[in-house]
PDB file of C-alpha atoms in Angstrom:
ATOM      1  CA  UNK M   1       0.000   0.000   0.000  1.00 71.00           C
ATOM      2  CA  UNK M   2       1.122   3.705  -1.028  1.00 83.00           C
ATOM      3  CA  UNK M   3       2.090   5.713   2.129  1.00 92.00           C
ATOM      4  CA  UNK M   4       2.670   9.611   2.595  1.00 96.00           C
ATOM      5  CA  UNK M   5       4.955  11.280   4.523  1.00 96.00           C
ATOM      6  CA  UNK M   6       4.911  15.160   5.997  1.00 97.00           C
ATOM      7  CA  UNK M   7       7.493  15.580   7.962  1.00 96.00           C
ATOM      8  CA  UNK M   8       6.747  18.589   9.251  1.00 96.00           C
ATOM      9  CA  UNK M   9       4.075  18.921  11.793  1.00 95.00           C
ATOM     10  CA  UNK M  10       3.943  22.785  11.905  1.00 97.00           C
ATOM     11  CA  UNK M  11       6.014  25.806   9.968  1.00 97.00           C
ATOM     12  CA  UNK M  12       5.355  29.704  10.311  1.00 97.00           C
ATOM     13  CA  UNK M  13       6.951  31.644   7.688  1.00 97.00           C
ATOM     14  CA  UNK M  14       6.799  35.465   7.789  1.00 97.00           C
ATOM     15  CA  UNK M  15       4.880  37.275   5.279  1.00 97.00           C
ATOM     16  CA  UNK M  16       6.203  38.095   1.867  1.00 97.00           C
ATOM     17  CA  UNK M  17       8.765  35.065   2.455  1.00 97.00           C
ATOM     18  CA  UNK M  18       8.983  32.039   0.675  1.00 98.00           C
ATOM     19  CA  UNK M  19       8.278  28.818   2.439  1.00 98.00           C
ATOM     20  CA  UNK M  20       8.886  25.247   1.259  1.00 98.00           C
ATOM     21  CA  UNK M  21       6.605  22.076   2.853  1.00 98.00           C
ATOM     22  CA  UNK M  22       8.098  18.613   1.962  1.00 98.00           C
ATOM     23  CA  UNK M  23       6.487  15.560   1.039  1.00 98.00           C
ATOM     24  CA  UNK M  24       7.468  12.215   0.431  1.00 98.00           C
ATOM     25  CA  UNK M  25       5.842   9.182  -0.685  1.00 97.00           C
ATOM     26  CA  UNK M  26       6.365   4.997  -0.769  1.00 96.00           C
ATOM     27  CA  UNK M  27       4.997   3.595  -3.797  1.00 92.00           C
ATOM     28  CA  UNK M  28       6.178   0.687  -6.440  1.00 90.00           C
ATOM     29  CA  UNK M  29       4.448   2.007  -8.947  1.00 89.00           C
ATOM     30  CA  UNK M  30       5.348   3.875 -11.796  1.00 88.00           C
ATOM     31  CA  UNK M  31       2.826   6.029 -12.914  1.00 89.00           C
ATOM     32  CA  UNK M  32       0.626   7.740 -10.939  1.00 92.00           C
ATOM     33  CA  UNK M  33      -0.581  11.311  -9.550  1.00 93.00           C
ATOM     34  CA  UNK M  34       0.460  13.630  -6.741  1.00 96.00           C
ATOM     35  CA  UNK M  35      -1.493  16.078  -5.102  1.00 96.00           C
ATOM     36  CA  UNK M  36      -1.412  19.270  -2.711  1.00 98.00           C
ATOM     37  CA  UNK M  37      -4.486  20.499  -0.849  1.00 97.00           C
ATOM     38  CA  UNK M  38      -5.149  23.398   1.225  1.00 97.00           C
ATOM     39  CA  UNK M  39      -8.300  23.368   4.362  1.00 95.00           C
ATOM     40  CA  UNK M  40      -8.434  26.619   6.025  1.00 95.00           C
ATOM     41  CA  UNK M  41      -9.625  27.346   9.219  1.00 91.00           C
ATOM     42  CA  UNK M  42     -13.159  27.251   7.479  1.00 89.00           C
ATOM     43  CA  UNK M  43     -12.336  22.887   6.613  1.00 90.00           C
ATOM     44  CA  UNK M  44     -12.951  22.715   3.149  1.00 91.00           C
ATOM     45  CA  UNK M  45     -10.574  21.241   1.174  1.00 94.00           C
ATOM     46  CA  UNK M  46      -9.301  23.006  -1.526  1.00 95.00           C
ATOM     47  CA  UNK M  47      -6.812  21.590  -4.334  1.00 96.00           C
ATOM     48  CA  UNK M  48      -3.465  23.882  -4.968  1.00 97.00           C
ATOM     49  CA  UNK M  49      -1.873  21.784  -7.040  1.00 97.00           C
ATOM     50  CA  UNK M  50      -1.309  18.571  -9.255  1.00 95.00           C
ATOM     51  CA  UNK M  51       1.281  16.823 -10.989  1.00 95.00           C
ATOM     52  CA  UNK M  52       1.714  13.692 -13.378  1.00 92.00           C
ATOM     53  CA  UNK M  53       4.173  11.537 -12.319  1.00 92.00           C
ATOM     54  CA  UNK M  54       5.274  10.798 -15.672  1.00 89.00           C
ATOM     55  CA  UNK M  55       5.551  14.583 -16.325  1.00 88.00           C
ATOM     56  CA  UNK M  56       9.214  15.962 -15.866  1.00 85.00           C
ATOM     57  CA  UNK M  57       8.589  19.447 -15.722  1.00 93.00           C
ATOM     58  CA  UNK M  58       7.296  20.474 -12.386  1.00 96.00           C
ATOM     59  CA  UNK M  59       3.761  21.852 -11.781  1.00 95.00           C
ATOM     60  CA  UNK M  60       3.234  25.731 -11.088  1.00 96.00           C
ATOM     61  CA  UNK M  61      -0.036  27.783 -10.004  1.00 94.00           C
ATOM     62  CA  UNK M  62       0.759  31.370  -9.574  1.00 96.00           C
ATOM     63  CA  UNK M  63       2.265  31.868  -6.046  1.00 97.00           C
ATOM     64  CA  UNK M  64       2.624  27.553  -5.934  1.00 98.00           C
ATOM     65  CA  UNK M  65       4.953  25.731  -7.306  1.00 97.00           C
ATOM     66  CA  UNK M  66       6.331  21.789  -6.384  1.00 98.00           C
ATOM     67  CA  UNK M  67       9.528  20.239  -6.690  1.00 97.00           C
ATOM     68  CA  UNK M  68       8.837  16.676  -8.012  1.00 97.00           C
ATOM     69  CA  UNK M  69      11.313  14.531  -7.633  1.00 96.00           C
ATOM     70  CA  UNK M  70      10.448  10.846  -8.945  1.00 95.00           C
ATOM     71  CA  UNK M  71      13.920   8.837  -7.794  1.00 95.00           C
ATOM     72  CA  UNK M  72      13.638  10.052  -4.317  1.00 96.00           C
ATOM     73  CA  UNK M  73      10.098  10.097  -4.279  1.00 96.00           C
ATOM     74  CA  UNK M  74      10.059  13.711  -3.251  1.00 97.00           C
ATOM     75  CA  UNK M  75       6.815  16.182  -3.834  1.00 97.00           C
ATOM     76  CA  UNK M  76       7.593  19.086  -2.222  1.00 98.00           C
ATOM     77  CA  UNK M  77       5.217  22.290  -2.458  1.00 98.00           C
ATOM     78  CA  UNK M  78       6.991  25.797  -2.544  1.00 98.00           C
ATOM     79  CA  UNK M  79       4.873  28.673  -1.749  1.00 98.00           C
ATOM     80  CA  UNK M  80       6.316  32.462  -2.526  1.00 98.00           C
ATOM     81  CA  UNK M  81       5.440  35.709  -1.855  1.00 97.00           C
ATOM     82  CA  UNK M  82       3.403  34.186   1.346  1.00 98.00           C
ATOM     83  CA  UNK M  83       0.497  35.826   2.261  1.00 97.00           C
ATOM     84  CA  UNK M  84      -2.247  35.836   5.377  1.00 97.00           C
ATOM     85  CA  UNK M  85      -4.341  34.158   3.686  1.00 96.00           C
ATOM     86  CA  UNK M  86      -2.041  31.249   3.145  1.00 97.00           C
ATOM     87  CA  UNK M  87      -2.514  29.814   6.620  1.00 97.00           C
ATOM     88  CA  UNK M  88      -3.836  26.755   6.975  1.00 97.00           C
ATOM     89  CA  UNK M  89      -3.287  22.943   6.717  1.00 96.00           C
ATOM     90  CA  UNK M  90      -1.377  21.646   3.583  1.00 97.00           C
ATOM     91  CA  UNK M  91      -2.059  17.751   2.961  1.00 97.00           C
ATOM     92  CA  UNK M  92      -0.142  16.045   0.160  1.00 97.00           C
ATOM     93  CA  UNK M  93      -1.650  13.287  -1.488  1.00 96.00           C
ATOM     94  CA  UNK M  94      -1.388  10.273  -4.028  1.00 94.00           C
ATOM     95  CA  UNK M  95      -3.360   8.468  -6.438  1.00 91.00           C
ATOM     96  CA  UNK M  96      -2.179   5.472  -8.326  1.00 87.00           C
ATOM     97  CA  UNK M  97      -2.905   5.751 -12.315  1.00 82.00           C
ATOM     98  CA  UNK M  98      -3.392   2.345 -13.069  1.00 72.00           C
ATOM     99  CA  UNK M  99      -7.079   0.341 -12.710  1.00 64.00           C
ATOM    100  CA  UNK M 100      -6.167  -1.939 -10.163  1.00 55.00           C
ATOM    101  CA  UNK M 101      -5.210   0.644  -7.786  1.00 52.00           C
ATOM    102  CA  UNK M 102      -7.314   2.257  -4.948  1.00 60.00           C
ATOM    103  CA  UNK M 103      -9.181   4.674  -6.788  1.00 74.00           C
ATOM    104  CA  UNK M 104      -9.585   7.246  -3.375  1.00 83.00           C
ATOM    105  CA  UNK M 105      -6.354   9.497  -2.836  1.00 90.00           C
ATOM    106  CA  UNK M 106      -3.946   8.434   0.178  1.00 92.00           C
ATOM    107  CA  UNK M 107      -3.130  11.990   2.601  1.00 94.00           C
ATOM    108  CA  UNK M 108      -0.814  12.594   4.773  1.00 95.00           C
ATOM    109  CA  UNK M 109      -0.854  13.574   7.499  1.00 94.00           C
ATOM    110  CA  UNK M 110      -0.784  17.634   6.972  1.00 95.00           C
ATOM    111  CA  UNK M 111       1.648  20.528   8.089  1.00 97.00           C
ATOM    112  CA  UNK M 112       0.578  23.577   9.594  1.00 96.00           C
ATOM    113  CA  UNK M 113       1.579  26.860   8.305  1.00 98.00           C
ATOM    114  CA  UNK M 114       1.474  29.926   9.828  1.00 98.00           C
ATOM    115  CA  UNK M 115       2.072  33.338   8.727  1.00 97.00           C
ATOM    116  CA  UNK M 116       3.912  35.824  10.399  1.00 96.00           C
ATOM    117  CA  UNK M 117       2.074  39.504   9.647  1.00 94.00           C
TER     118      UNK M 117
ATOM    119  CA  UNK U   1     -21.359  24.024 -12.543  1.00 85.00           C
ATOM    120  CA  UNK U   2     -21.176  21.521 -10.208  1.00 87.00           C
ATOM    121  CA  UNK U   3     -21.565  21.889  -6.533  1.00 91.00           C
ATOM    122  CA  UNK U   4     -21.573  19.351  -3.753  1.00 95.00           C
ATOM    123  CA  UNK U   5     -23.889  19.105  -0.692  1.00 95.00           C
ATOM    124  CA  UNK U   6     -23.326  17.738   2.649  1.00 96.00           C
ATOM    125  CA  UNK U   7     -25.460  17.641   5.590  1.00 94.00           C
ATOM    126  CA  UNK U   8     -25.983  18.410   8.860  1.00 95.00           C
ATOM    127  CA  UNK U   9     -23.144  20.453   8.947  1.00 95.00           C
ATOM    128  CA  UNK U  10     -22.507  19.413  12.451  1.00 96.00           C
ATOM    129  CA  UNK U  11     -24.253  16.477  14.806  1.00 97.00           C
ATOM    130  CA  UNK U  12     -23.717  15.646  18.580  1.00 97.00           C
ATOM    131  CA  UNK U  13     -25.203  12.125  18.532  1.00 97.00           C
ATOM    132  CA  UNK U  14     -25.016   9.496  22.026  1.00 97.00           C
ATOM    133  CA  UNK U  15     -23.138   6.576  22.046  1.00 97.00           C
ATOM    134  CA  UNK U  16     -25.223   3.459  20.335  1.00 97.00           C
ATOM    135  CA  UNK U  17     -27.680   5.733  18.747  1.00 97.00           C
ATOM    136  CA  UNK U  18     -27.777   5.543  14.773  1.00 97.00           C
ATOM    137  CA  UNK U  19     -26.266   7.220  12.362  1.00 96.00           C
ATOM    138  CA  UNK U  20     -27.348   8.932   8.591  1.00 97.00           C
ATOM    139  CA  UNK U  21     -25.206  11.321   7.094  1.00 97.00           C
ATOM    140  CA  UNK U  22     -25.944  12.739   3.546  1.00 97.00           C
ATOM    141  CA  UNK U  23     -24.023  14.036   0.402  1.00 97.00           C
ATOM    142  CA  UNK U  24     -25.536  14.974  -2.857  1.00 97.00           C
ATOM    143  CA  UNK U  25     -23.711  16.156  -6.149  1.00 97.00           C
ATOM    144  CA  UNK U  26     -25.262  18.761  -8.763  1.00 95.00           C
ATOM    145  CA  UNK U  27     -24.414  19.599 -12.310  1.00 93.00           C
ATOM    146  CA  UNK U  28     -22.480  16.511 -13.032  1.00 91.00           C
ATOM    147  CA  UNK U  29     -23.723  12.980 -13.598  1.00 90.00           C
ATOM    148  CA  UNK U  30     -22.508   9.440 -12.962  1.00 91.00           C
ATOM    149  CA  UNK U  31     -19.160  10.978 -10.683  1.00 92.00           C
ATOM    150  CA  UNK U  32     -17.337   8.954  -8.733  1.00 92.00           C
ATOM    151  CA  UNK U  33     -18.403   9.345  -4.744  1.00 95.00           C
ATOM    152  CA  UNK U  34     -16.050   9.175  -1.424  1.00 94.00           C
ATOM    153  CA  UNK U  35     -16.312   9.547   2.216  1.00 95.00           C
ATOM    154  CA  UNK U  36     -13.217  10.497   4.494  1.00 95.00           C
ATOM    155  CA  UNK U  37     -13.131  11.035   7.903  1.00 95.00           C
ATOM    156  CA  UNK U  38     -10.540  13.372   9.597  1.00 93.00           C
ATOM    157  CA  UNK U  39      -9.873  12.862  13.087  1.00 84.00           C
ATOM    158  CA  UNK U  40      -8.030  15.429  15.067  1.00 76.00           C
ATOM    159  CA  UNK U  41      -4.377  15.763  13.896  1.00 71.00           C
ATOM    160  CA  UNK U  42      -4.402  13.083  11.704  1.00 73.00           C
ATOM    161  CA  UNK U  43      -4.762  13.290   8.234  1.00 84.00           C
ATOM    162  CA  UNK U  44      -7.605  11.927   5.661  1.00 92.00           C
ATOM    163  CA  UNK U  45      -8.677   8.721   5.630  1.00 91.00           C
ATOM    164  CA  UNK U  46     -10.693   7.168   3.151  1.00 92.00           C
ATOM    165  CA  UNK U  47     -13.326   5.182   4.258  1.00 93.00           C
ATOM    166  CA  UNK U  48     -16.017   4.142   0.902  1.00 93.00           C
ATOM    167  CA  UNK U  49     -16.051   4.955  -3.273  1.00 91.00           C
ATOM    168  CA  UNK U  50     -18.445   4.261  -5.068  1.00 93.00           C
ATOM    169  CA  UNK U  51     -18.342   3.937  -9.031  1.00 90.00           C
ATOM    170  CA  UNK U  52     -21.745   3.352  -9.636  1.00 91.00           C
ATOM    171  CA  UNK U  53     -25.056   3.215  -8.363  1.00 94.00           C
ATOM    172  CA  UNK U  54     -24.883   0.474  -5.587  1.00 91.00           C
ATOM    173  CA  UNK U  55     -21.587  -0.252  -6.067  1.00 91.00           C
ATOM    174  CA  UNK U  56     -19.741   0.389  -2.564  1.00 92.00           C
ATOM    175  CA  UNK U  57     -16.140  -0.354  -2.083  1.00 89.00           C
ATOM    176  CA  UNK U  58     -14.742  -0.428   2.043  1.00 88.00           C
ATOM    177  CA  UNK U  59     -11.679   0.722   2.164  1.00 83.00           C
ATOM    178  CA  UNK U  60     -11.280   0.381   6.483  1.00 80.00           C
ATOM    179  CA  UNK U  61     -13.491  -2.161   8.014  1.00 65.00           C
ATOM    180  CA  UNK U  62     -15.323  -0.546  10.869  1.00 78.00           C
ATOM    181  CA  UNK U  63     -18.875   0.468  12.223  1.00 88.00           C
ATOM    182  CA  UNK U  64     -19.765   2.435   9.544  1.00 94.00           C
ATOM    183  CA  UNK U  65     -21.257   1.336   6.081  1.00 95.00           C
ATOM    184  CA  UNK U  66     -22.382   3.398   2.952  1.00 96.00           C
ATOM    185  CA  UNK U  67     -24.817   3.363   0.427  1.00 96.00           C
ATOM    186  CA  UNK U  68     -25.627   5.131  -2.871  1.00 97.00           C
ATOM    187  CA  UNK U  69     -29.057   4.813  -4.237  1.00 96.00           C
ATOM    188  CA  UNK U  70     -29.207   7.549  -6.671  1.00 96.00           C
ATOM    189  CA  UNK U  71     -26.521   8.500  -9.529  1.00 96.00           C
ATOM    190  CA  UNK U  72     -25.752  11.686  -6.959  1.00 96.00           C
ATOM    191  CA  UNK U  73     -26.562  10.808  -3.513  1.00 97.00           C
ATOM    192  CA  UNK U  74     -23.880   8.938  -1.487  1.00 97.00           C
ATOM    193  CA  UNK U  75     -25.009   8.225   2.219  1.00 97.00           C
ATOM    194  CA  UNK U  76     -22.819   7.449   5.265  1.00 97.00           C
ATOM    195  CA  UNK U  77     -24.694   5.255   8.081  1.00 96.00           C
ATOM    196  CA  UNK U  78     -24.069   3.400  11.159  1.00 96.00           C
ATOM    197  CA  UNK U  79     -26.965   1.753  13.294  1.00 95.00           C
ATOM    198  CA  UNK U  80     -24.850   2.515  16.796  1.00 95.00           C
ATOM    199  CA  UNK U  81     -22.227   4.915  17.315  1.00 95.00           C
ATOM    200  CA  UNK U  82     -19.379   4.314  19.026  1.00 94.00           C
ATOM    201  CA  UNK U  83     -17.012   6.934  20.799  1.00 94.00           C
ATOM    202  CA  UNK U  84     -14.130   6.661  17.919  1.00 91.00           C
ATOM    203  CA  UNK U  85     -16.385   7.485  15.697  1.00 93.00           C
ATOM    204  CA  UNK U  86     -16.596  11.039  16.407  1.00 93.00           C
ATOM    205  CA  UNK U  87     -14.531  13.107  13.581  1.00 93.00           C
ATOM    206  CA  UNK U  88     -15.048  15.381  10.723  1.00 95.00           C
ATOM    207  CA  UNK U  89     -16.439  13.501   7.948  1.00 97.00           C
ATOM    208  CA  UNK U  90     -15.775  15.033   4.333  1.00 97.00           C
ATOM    209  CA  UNK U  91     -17.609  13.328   0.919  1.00 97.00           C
ATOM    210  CA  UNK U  92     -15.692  14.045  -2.637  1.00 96.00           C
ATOM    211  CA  UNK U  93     -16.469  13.877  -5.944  1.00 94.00           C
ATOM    212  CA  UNK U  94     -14.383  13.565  -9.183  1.00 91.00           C
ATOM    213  CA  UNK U  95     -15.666  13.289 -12.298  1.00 87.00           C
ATOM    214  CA  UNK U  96     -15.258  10.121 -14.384  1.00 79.00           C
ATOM    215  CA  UNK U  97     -14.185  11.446 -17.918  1.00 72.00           C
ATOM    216  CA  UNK U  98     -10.893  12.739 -16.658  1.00 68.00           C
ATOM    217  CA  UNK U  99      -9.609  10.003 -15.733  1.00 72.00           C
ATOM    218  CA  UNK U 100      -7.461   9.462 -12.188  1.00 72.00           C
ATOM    219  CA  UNK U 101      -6.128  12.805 -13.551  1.00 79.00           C
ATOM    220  CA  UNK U 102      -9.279  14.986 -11.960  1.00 83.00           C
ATOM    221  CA  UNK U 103      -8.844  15.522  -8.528  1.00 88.00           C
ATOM    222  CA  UNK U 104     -11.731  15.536  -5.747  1.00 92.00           C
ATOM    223  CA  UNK U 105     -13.724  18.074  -5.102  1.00 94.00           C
ATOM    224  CA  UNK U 106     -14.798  18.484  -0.986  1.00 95.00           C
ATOM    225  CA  UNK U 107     -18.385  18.819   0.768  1.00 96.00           C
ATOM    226  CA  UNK U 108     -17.836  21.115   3.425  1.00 95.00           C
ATOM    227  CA  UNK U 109     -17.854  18.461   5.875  1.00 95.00           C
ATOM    228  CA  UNK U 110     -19.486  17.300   9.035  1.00 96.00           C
ATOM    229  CA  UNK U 111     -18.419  17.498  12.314  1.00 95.00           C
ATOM    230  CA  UNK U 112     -19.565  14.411  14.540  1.00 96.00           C
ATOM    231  CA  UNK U 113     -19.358  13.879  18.059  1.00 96.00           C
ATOM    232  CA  UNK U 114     -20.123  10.776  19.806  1.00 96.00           C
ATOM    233  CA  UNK U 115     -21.103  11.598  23.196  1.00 96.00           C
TER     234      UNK U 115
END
């Protein structure tokens, strides 16, 4: 079974600063789809980011951007500029590409940011 | 567009009393349905998908079951409660065309406790 790893329980970051939350995954598989979210104090889950695992070139949404990288099983999520509104939990994710995987994304565990005004 | 509905938004149930918590999709049709529960300062865990109309798959064998009657409606139940089960429940959609590519979109939850 696929497993995901956040290290990081908590990070505060001042505002305007870059901040980088890692991510790292176990997986034999080859293909197959990574995933940050981001649930605010209010708890709904919103999506930041995605990548293909069979993509090289890494993933970037405004502000967001990840470091993917597939031998070390790395997916880390890089957030400049930071803002207030950035607070909140960051869960990384994973979802096999192939039909006789679990079809439901595996989280882990989350990392808190905080913003420093 | 498509919007997802989940309900009650919160629910303070006793131990051993039953349980019937809803989650209907709009705008889309035949999406692929999920239940998660997040329990404090842990991360997601999913707990039933369903593909189709009656077609439930368990992912964690517990107290709770699902069902899906309609296309959009995806139901989580449990006929007594037990402490653990208090949490924050979240159901997803995705829709099917895209592939494993389309990621889920959230309900905004309920908050269970089991008193």
């Amino acid at each position: 079974a696929q497993t995901v790893t956040q290290s990081q329980p908590e990070m505060s970051v001042q505002e305007a600063e870059t901040v980088t939350l890692s991510c790292t995954y176990d997986t034999s598989e080859s293909d197959y789809y990574l995933f940050w979210y981001k649930q605010p104090p209010s708890r709904q889950m919103i999506l930041v980011i995605r990548q293909e695992a069979y993509k090289q070139q890494n993933a970037t949404e405004n502000r967001f951007s990840v470091n993917f990288q597939k031998a070390a099983k790395s997916f880390s999520l890089k957030i400049s500029d930071s803002q207030l509104g950035d607070a909140a939990m960051y869960f990384c994710a994973y979802r096999s590409a192939g039909r006789g995987g679990a079809d439901g994304l595996t989280f882990g565990k989350g990392t808190h940011l905080i913003i420093q005004p | 567009s498509q919007t997802i509905h989940q309900w009650p938004a919160t629910l303070v149930q006793p131990v051993g009393s039953p349980l019937s918590l809803e989650c209907t999709v709009e705008g889309t049709s035949n999406p692929n349905l999920y239940w998660y529960r997040q329990a404090a300062g842990r991360g997601l865990q999913l707990l039933f998908y369903s593909v189709g109309i009656g077609q439930i798959s368990s992912e964690v064998p517990q107290n709770l079951s699902a069902s899906r009657p309609q296309d959009r409606q995806f139901i989580l139940s449990s006929k007594k409660l037990l402490l653990s089960d208090s949490g924050f429940y979240l159901c997803a959609w995705r829709p099917t065309v895209q592939g494993r590519w389309s990621p889920l979109h959230f309900g905004n939850g309920t908050r269970l406790t089991v008193t």
